[in-house]
Structure formats: structure tokens, C-alpha cells
Coordinates of C-alpha atoms and ligand atoms in Angstrom, one line a residue:
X1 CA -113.9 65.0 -98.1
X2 CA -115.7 61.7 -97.3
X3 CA -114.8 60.5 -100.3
X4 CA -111.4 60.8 -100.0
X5 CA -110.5 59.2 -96.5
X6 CA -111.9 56.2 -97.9
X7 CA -109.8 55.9 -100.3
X8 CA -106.9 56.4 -98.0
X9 CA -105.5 52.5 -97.6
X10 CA -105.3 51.9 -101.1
X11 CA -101.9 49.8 -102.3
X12 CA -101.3 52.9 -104.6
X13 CA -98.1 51.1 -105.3
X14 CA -99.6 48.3 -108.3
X15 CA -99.2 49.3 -111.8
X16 CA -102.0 47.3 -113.7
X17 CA -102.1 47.9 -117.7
X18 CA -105.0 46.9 -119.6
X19 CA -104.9 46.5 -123.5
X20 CA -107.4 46.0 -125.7
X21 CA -107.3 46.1 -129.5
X22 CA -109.1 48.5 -131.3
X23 CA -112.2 47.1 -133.6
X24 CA -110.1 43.7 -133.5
X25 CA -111.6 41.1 -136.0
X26 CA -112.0 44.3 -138.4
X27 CA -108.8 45.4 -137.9
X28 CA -107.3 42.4 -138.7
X29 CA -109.4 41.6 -142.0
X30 CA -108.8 45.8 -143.0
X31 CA -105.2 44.6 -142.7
X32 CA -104.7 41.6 -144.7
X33 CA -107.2 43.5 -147.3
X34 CA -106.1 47.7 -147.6
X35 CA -108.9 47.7 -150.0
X36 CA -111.4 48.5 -146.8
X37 CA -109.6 51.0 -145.0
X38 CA -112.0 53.5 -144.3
X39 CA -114.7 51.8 -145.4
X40 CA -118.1 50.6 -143.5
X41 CA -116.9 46.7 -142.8
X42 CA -118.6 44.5 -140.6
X43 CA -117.5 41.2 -139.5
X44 CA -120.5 38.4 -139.4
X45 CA -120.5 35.1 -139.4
X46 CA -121.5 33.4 -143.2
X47 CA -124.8 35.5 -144.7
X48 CA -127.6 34.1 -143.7
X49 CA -130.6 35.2 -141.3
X50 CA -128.9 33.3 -138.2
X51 CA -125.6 35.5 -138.6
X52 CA -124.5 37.2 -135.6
X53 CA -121.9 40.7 -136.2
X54 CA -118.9 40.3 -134.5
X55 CA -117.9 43.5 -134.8
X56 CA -117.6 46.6 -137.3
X57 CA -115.1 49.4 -138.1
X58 CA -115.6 52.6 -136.8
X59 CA -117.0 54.0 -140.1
X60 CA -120.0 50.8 -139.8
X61 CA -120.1 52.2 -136.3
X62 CA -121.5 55.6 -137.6
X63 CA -124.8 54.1 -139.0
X64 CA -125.4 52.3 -135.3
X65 CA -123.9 48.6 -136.4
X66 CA -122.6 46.9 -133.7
X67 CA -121.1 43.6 -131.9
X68 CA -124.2 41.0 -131.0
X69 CA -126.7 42.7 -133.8
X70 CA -127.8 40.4 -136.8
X71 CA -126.4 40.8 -139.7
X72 CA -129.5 41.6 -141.5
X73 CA -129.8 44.4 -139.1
X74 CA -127.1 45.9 -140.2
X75 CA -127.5 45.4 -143.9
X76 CA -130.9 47.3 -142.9
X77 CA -128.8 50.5 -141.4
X78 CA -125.7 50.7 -143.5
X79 CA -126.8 48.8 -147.2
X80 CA -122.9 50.2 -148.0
X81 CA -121.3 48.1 -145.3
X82 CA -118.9 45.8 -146.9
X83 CA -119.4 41.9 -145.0
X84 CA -116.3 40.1 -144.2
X85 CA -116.4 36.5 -142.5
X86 CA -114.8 35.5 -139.4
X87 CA -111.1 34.3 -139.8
X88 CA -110.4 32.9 -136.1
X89 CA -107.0 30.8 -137.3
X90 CA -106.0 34.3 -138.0
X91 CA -107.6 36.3 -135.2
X92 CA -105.5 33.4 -132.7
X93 CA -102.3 33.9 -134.2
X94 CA -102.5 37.5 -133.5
X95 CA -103.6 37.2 -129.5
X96 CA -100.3 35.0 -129.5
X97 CA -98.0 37.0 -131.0
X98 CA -99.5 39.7 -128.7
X99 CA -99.0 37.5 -125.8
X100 CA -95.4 37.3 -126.6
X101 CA -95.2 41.1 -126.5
X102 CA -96.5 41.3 -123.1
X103 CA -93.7 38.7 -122.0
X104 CA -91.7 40.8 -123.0
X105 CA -92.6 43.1 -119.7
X106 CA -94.2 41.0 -117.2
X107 CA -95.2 37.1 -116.4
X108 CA -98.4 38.1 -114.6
X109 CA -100.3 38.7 -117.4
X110 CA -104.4 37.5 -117.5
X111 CA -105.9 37.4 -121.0
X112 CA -110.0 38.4 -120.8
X113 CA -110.3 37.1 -124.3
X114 CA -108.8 37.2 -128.1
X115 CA -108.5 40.9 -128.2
X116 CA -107.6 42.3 -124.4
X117 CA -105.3 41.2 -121.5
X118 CA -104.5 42.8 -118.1
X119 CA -100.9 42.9 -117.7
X120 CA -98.9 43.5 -113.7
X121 CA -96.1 45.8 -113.9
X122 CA -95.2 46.6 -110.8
X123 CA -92.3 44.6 -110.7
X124 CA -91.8 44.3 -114.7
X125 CA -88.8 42.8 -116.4
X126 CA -87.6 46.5 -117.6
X127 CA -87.6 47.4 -114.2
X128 CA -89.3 50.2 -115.7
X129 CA -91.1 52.3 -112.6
X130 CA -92.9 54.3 -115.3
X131 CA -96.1 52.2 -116.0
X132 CA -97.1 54.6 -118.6
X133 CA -93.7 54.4 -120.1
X134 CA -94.4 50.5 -120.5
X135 CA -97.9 50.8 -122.3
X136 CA -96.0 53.6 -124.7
X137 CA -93.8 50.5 -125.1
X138 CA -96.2 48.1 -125.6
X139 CA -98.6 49.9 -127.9
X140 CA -95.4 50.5 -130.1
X141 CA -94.9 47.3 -130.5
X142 CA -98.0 45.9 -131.1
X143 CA -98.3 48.6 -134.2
X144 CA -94.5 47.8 -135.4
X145 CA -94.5 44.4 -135.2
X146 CA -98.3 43.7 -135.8
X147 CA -99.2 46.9 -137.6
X148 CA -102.1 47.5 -135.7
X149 CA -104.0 49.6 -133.0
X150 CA -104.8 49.3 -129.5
X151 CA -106.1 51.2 -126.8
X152 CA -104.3 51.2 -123.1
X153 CA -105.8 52.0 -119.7
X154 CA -102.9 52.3 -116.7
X155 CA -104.3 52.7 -113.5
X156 CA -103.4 50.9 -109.9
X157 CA -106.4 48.0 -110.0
X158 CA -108.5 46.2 -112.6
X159 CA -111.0 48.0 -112.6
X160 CA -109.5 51.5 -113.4
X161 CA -107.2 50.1 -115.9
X162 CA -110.3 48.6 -118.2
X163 CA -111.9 51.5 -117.9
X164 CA -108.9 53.4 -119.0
X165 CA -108.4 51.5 -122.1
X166 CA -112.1 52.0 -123.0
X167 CA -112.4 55.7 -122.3
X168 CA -109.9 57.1 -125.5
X169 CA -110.5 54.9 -128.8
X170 CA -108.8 53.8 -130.7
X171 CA -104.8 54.5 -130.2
X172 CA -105.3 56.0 -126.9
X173 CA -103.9 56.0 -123.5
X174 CA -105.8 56.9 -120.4
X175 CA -103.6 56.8 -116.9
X176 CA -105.5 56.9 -113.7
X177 CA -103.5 57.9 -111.3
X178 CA -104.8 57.4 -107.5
X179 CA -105.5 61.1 -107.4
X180 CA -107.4 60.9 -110.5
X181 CA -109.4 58.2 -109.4
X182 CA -112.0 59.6 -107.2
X183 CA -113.1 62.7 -109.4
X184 CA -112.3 60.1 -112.9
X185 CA -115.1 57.5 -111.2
X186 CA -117.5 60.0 -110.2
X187 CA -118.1 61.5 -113.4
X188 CA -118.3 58.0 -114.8
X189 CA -121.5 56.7 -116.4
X190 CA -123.0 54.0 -114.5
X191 CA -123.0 52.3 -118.0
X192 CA -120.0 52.0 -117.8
X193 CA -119.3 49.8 -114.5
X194 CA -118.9 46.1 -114.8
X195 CA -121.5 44.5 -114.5
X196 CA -124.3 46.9 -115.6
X197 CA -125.5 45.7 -119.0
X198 CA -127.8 47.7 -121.6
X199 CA -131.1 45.8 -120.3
X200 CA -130.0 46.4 -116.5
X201 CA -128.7 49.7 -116.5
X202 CA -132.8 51.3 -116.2
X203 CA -133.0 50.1 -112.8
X204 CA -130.0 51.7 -111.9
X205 CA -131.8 55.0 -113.3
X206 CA -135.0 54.2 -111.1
X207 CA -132.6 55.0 -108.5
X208 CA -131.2 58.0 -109.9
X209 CA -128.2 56.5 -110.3
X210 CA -126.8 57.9 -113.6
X211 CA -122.9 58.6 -112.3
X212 CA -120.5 56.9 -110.4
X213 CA -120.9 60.2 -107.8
X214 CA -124.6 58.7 -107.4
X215 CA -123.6 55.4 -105.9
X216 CA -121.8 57.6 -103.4
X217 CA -125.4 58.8 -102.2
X218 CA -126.1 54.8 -100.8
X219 CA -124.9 52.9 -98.1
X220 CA -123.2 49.0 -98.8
X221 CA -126.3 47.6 -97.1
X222 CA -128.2 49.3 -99.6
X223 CA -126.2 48.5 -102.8
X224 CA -126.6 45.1 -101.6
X225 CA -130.4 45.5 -101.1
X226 CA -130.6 47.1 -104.5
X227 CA -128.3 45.1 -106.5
X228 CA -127.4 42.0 -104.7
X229 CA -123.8 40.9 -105.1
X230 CA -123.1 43.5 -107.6
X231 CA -124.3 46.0 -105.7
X232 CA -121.6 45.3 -103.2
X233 CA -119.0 45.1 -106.0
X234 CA -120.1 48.6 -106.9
X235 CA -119.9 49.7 -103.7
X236 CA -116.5 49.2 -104.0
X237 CA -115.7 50.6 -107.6
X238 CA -117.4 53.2 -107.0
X239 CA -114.7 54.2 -104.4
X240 CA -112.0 53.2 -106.5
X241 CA -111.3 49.9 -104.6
X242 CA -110.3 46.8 -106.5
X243 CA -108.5 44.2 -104.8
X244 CA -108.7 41.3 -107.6
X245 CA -105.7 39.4 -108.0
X246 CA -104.6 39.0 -112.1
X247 CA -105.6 35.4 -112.7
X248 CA -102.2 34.3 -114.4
X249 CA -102.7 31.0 -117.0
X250 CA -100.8 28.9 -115.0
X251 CA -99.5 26.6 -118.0
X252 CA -99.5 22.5 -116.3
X253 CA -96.0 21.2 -115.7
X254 CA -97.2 18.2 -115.8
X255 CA -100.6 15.8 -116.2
X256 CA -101.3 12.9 -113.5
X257 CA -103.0 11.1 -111.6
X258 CA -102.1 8.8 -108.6
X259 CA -104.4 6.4 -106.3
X260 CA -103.9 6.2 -102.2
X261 CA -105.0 2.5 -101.2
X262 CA -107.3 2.1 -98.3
X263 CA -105.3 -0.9 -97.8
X264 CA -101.3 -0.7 -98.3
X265 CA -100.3 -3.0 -101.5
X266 CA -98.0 -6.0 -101.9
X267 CA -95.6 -6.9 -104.8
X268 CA -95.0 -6.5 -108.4
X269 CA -98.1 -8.1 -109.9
X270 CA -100.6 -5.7 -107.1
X271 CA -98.9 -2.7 -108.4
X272 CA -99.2 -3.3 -111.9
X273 CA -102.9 -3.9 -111.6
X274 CA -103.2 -1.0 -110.2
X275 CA -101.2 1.1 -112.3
X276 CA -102.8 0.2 -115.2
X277 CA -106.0 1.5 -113.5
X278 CA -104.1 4.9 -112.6
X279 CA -102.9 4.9 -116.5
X280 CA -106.5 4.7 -117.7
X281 CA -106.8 7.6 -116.1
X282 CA -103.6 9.6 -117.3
X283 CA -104.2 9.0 -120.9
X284 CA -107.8 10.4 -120.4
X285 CA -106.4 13.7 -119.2
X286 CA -103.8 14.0 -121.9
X287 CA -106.6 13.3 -124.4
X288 CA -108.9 15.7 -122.7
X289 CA -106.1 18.2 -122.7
X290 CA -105.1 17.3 -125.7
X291 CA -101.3 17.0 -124.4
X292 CA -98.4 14.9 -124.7
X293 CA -95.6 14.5 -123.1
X294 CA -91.9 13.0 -123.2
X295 CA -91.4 12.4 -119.8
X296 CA -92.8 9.8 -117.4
X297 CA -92.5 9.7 -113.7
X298 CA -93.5 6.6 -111.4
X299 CA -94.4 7.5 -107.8
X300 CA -94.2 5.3 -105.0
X301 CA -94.6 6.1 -101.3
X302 CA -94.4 3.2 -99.0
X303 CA -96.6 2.5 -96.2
X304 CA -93.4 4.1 -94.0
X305 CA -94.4 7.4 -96.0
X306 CA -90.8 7.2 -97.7
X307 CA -91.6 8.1 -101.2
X308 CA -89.5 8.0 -104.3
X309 CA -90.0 8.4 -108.1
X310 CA -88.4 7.6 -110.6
X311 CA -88.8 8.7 -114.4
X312 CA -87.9 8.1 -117.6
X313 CA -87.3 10.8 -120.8
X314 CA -87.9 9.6 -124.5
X315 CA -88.0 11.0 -127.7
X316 CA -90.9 11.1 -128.8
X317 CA -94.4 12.6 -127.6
X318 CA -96.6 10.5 -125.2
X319 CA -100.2 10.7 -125.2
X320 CA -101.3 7.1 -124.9
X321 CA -102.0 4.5 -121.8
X322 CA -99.7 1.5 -124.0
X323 CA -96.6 3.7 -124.1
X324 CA -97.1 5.0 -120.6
X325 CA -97.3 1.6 -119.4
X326 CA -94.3 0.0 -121.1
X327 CA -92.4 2.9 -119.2
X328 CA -93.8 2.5 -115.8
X329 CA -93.0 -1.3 -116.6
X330 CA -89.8 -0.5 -117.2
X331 CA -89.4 1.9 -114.3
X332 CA -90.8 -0.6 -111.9
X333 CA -87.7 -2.9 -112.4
X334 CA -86.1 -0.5 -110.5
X335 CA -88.0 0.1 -107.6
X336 CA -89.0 -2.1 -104.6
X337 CA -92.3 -2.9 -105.1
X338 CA -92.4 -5.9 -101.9
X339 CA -92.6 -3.6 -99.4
X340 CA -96.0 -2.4 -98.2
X341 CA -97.3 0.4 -100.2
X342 CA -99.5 3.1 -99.9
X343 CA -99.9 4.9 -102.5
X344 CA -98.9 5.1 -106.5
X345 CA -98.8 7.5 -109.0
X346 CA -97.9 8.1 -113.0
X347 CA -97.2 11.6 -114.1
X348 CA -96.0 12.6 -117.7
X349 CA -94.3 16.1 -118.1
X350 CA -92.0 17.3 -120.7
X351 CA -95.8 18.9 -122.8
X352 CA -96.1 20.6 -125.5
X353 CA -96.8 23.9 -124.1
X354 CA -97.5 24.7 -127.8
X355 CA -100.7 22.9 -128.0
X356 CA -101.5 24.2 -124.2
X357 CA -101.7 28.0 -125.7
X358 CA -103.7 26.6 -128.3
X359 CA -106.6 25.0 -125.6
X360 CA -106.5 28.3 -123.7
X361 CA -107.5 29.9 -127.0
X362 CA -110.0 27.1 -127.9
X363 CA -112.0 28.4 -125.3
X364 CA -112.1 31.6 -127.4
X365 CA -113.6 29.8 -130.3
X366 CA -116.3 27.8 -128.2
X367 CA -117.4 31.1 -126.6
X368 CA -117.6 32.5 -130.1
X369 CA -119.3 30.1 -131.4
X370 CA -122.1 30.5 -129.2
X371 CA -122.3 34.2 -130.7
X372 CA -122.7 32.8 -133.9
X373 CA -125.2 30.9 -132.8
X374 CA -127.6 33.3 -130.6
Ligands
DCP401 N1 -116.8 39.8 -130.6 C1 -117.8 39.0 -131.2 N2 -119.1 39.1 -130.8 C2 -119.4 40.0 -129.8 C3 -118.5 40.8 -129.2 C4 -117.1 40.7 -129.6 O1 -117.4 38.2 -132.0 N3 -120.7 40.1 -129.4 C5 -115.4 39.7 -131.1 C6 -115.2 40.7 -132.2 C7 -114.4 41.8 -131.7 C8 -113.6 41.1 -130.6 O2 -114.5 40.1 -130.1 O3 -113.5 42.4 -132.7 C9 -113.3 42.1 -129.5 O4 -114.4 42.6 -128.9 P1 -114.5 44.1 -128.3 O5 -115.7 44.2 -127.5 O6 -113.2 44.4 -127.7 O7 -114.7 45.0 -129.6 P2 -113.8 45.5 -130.7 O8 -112.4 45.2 -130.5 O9 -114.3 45.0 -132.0 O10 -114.0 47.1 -130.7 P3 -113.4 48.2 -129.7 O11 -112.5 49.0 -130.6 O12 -114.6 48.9 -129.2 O13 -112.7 47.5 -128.6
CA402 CA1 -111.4 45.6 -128.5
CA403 CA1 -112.2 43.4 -125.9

């Protein structure tokens, strides 16, 4: 009874898919090579003692392989397994096509890494009020279009929705509705709950914590004695509260920098200097970013606070500080640059978004790469 008044309040009203593909990197290599299908494959980095598994097919899974083990562990428990390197190039193209499914129903969309994304749609494109109708949709697509599997969680926060996706694998779909929700957590693992790992999950058991229904049994103050922060988190969860935000990849519009002067400015050859100081700067965050762009735009606000830009469209990609100065030269022909100024700035717009999906997944590859190294 408890239980439920606290969970009175909730916005019951979001609709928050999460999809994650099914054995991904083996999926994908089972695909391009039928000869595996149903086999024991595991996905390592190149043999050697160093090699890190990545992940195996379910049939691997049997013998206890899994994501993190070495490689020469799982040789140990399943000598059959069949050992397939990573293909990221290929693993990338996939997560974008994916992406471009989930446009399909929603701009809020935050991907959690290669293989899983939460996706908002509450107010979806379709104007679909069905959530569940939308992952049918989605995982349709994602096994016409990309001929594989995934596995869908719909629920009305984060949290639910992940563990939704996780709970029927692979080519399931698990709804938690807000009625569900409080019977759905209680009989939940504690394993399962963010932020409680293999190694930490014991202490939990000192407390004879083994369900969600057991964190019921402790008050905040003590979570947060217990567990610290996380403690508090669970607290939450373990209610079936969750009031994260999706954290949307807000793709740049455009990269910049501009300088306020302690001291207002005079004339052409003052602003020029300075430019060329506040260029330095641009180029280094195209380069960092690894943009470029056809646009560039010259800021000016005088020491009145009137400000105006002008800007300048090419047709050819920008990326360096010569070519962003012989615009902003160019542009500052046709501005006043005698009156006092206060500030200046140079953006350049008109990116390549292609190349901006490309650094959001390069993440992907640095955080693997640490795998392979561990
Ligand atoms: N991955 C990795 N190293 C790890 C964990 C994961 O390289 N320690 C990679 C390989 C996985 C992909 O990330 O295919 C996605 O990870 P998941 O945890 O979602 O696992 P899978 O998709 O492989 O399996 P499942 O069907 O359980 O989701
Ligand atoms: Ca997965
Ligand atoms: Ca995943």
C-alpha cells in the first residue's frame, strides 16, 4: 500500500523506448559470414594473450564466454568457439543507419553506445500514442532494412525502459507500464540495477538486499549511509522514479570563438590584430573537431552595445586560420571598424554534419580501445 502512494506523482504520461541490439559485434560478423550461424563465435581483438572478448553469440554464451573475459579464457571453456576480429568501420556504419531509423520517430533520441539508444516518443513524428506500436515499428525495421535483431524495453523513464530491453533476449519486447512497475521492480534482482556491478553486488547481499522489494525495507538516509550517492539513486529506482532528461547530441551549428576587450578597440589595423588572435583560436577548434565549414561570420558589437555581423558563404570547406582570415578581411571592408569596439568575434557554420556523426562515434572506438587494452 506504501509502496504505491509513492509512486502516485509520477509523469505517467512519457513514452521512453530503449533499444539494444542483440549480441551486436557477433551479429554483425554472423551476418556478413552465414557460415557461423549457430555456431559458438566470439568476437576478440587479434589472438594474442592481451586480447580482450568483445562479445560472443549465444551458443559461445552456453560454455560461460562472455564480454570483458580474455580470449584465452574462452579458448579454455569452448576450444569449438570460432574467433572473429573486431570490424568497427563496420560495427559504425550499422549504429548510423540505426540512427536514421530512430529519426524516423523521434529527434530526442540519446545513443549509450554502438549498439543501444534511448529514444522519446511521447510526442513522436507518427503521432503514434501507442509506444509499443512504435518499438514493433522500429524493431521491424531494423530486421528489414538491416537484417538483424534487437531487443526493446518501453516503459515511462530510463530506467524501466533499459531494463525492459534486457529482460526478453534477443527479439524481445518488454513494456512496463506504470502499473507494472512497482510489482516488475520488486521482483527485480538487485544485479540488475544500475550501478551494482558483479564485484559490488556482495555488499548489497550483506544487507540482504537480493530484490528490488529489499531496498523497500531502508530508509533514503540509509541507502545513502550504505551506498553513498548510489544508494540514493536506488532509493529512487527502486520506487520506480526516474526523472533523467534523454541527453540529445546536440549536433554544433556552428564553431567560434570571439574576445570581449577590457579596453574598447580603435580602427582597422586594432581589429585585425586582434582577429588574427581570435582566428588562432577558430581553426584550433575546427581541427580539434575535426570540422569545416563554408560559412564565415564576423561579429562586431560596439562599445554602444550595437552589434552586427556580417558573413560570407563559399564553396568550398574551411578548416584553416589563412582562409578564415582572407574572409574576415574581406568582410571587414564592410563594416565600421573606427568606432569604439568592444568586442569581436569569427564563427564558421555551414559543417559537415557528416564528419560530426563520425566524432560522436569516435568516442566509441577510444572507449573500445581501452577494452582491448585491459
Ligand atoms: N563490447 C565490448 N567489450 C565489452 C562489452 C561490450 O567490446 N566488455 C561491445 C561488443 C558488444 C557491444 O559492445 O557486441 C554491445 O555490448 P552489449 O553489452 O550490449 O552486449 P551484446 O550486444 O554483445 O549482447 P546482448 O545481446 O546481451 O546485448
Ligand atoms: Ca546489446
Ligand atoms: Ca548494449
Amino acid at each position: 500500500m506504501r509502496r504505491e502512494i509513492e509512486m502516485v506523482g509520477l509523469d505517467r504520461q512519457t513514452k521512453i523506448i530503449h533499444v539494444d541490439m542483440d549480441y551486436f559485434f557477433a551479429q554483425v560478423e554472423i551476418l556478413d559470414n552465414p557460415a557461423l550461424k549457430g555456431k559458438p563465435v566470439v568476437i576478440s581483438g587479434p589472438p594474442n594473450s592481451r586480447s580482450v572478448v568483445g562479445t560472443a553469440s549465444y551458443e559461445a554464451r552456453e560454455f560461460g564466454v562472455h564480454s570483458g573475459m580474455s580470449a584465452n579464457d574462452a579458448h579454455r571453456l569452448c576450444p569449438q568457439a570460432i574467433f572473429v576480429e573486431y570490424h568497427f568501420e563496420k560495427y559504425q556504419a550499422i549504429s548510423k543507419q540505426m540512427q536514421e531509423i530512430f529519426q524516423r520517430y523521434s529527434d530526442i533520441i540519446e545513443p549509450l553506445s554502438l549498439d543501444e539508444a534511448y529514444i522519446d516518443v511521447t510526442n513522436n513524428k507518427l503521432k503514434e500514442t501507442s509506444a509499443i506500436k512504435i518499438a514493433r515499428m522500429i524493431q521491424n525495421d531494423i530486421l528489414q532494412e538491416l537484417n538483424l535483431t534487437c531487443s526493446i524495453g518501453v516503459s515511462y523513464n530510463k530506467f524501466l525502459a533499459k531494463i525492459g530491453s534486457d529482460y526478453n533476449k534477443p527479439y524481445g519486447i518488454t513494456v512496463i507500464t506504470p502499473d507494472q512497475a512497482a510489482d516488475f521492480i520488486a521482483k527485480l534482482p538487485i544485479r540488475k540495477f544500475p550501478g551494482v556491478g558483479k564485484k559490488s553486488v556482495t555488499s548489497f547481499y550483506q544487507y540482504a538486499i537480493y530484490y528490488g522489494s529489499d531496498l523497500l525495507q531502508y530508509s533514503r538516509d540509509d541507502l545513502i549511509r550504505m551506498f553513498k550517492k548510489r544508494g540514493e539513486i536506488l532509493y529512487d529506482r527502486a520506487r520506480g522514479i526516474d526523472e533523467r532528461k534523454l541527453v540529445v547530441n546536440r549536433i554544433a551549428k556552428s564553431i567560434g570563438a570571439e574576445n570581449t576587450f577590457l579596453d574598447d578597440i580603435y580602427g582597422e589595423r586594432e581589429a585585425l590584430i586582434r582577429l588574427d588572435k581570435i582566428a588562432d583560436k577558430v581553426e584550433l577548434r575546427l581541427n580539434k573537431k575535426q570540422m569545416s565549414g563554408r560559412t564565415v561570420t564576423l561579429k562586431v558589437k560596439y562599445a554602444s552595445f550595437e552589434q552586427i555581423t556580417r558573413s560570407k558563404t563559399v564553396g568550398y570547406p574551411i578548416s584553416d586560420k589563412k582562409t578564415v582570415l582572407d574572409i574576415i578581411n574581406e568582410l571587414c571592408q564592410v563594416v565600421d571598424l573606427q568606432r569604439p569596439i568592444r568586442l569581436l568575434g569569427i564563427s564558421v557554420s555551414g559543417l559537415d554534419s557528416g564528419k560530426q556523426l563520425k566524432n560522436v562515434l569516435r568516442y566509441e572506438q577510444i572507449l573500445l580501445d581501452v577494452f582491448k587494452k585491459e
